[in-house]
Structure formats: C-alpha cells, structure tokens
Short mmCIF file of C-alpha atoms in Angstrom, two decimals:
data_model
loop_
_atom_site.label_atom_id
_atom_site.label_comp_id
_atom_site.label_asym_id
_atom_site.label_seq_id
_atom_site.Cartn_x
_atom_site.Cartn_y
_atom_site.Cartn_z
CA MET A 1 -3.39 3.86 6.41
CA THR A 2 -2.36 0.57 4.84
CA LEU A 3 1.05 -0.26 3.40
CA VAL A 4 -0.44 -0.12 -0.09
CA GLY A 5 -2.09 3.24 0.55
CA LYS A 6 1.01 4.71 2.11
CA PHE A 7 3.11 3.48 -0.82
CA ILE A 8 0.74 4.96 -3.41
CA SER A 9 0.76 8.28 -1.55
CA GLU A 10 4.55 8.41 -1.20
CA VAL A 11 5.28 7.50 -4.82
CA ARG A 12 2.60 9.87 -6.10
CA LYS A 13 4.20 12.72 -4.15
CA GLU A 14 7.70 11.72 -5.33
CA LYS A 15 6.41 12.02 -8.90
CA GLY A 16 5.03 15.48 -8.11
CA LEU A 17 1.45 14.44 -8.83
CA THR A 18 -1.64 15.61 -6.99
CA GLN A 19 -4.42 13.16 -6.21
CA LYS A 20 -6.47 14.86 -8.91
CA GLU A 21 -3.72 14.50 -11.53
CA LEU A 22 -3.26 10.80 -10.75
CA ALA A 23 -7.03 10.32 -10.82
CA GLU A 24 -7.28 11.95 -14.24
CA ARG A 25 -4.61 9.63 -15.64
CA LEU A 26 -6.59 6.64 -14.40
CA ASN A 27 -10.08 7.95 -15.25
CA VAL A 28 -11.18 7.78 -11.61
CA THR A 29 -12.10 10.47 -9.10
CA ASP A 30 -9.64 12.12 -6.76
CA LYS A 31 -11.87 10.79 -3.97
CA ALA A 32 -11.04 7.24 -5.12
CA VAL A 33 -7.31 8.02 -4.92
CA SER A 34 -7.83 9.52 -1.46
CA LYS A 35 -9.64 6.37 -0.32
CA TRP A 36 -6.76 4.17 -1.56
CA GLU A 37 -4.21 6.32 0.22
CA THR A 38 -6.10 6.33 3.51
CA GLY A 39 -6.84 2.61 3.39
CA ARG A 40 -10.61 2.99 3.12
CA SER A 41 -10.53 1.05 -0.17
CA VAL A 42 -8.08 -0.47 -2.61
CA PRO A 43 -7.67 0.03 -6.34
CA ASP A 44 -9.73 -2.25 -8.56
CA ILE A 45 -7.63 -5.08 -9.98
CA ALA A 46 -8.17 -3.67 -13.49
CA LEU A 47 -6.43 -0.46 -12.39
CA LEU A 48 -3.28 -2.06 -10.98
CA THR A 49 -1.30 -2.04 -14.23
CA PRO A 50 -2.32 1.50 -15.25
CA LEU A 51 -1.64 2.69 -11.68
CA ALA A 52 1.79 1.05 -11.69
CA ASP A 53 2.57 2.65 -15.07
CA ALA A 54 1.44 6.08 -13.87
CA LEU A 55 3.62 5.81 -10.77
CA GLY A 56 6.61 4.21 -12.51
CA VAL A 57 6.58 1.12 -10.29
CA THR A 58 5.50 -2.50 -10.71
CA VAL A 59 2.20 -4.06 -9.73
CA VAL A 60 4.12 -6.29 -7.34
CA GLU A 61 5.61 -3.24 -5.62
CA ILE A 62 2.11 -1.79 -5.18
CA LEU A 63 0.86 -5.04 -3.67
CA GLN A 64 3.93 -5.27 -1.41
CA GLY A 65 3.66 -1.62 -0.41
CA GLU A 66 7.35 -0.96 -1.01
CA LYS A 67 9.98 -0.81 -3.71
CA ILE A 68 11.71 -4.11 -4.36
CA GLU A 69 15.41 -4.54 -5.05
CA THR A 70 15.99 -5.85 -8.58
CA GLU A 71 17.93 -8.93 -7.50
CA SER A 72 15.22 -10.12 -5.11
CA PHE A 73 12.29 -9.35 -7.42
CA PRO A 74 11.50 -12.90 -8.68
CA GLU A 75 11.47 -14.38 -5.17
CA VAL A 76 9.40 -11.57 -3.68
CA SER A 77 6.97 -11.41 -6.60
CA ASP A 78 6.13 -15.13 -6.35
CA GLU A 79 5.55 -14.76 -2.62
CA ILE A 80 3.25 -11.78 -3.10
CA VAL A 81 1.20 -13.44 -5.82
CA VAL A 82 0.66 -16.55 -3.68
CA ARG A 83 -0.25 -14.48 -0.60
CA THR A 84 -2.63 -12.29 -2.60
CA MET A 85 -4.38 -15.31 -4.09
CA LYS A 86 -4.77 -16.92 -0.64
CA ASN A 87 -6.29 -13.75 0.76
CA GLY A 88 -8.76 -13.49 -2.10
#
C-alpha cells in the first residue's frame, strides 16, 4: 500500500464512505478505488480535484499522503508540486 492509497482509504473510512459510495461519486468502479487504496494504481489526474472534494481534503494532501497543517501548507504544496513534476 502506498502513502496515497493508505491516505485515501483512511479518509474515506473517516467520512463513513464505502469504496462503492466513493466510486459512485466519482463515476468510477469500486474496483478502481480498491486499486488506488492498495497501491496497484493511482487516480487519474482528472479525478484528483473531484476526489479531494469528495473526501474533504486538498489535492496536495492526496499527493502527500497526509493532512497538512494550515500554516505549513504553502511551503509543502510547492515542494509536492515540484517533486510530482520531476517524477512525471
């Protein structure tokens, strides 16, 4: 399980959502959500904003795989964007 997958799973459960319910909100299959959570795949970039909205977190928090303190958000978000772009 990746940090991203673990984070999606934890936040989904905190929100009281099943994989199927999250999948329905995003118009994907529950198998896709399962694959994200187990690290066998990652959400398509087009789904990051809708996924973040559904989970009540930011895209940056999804990419980081953890919740980010408000005061450190700008610094951390820049770092994540740069790292993500470098890794393709």
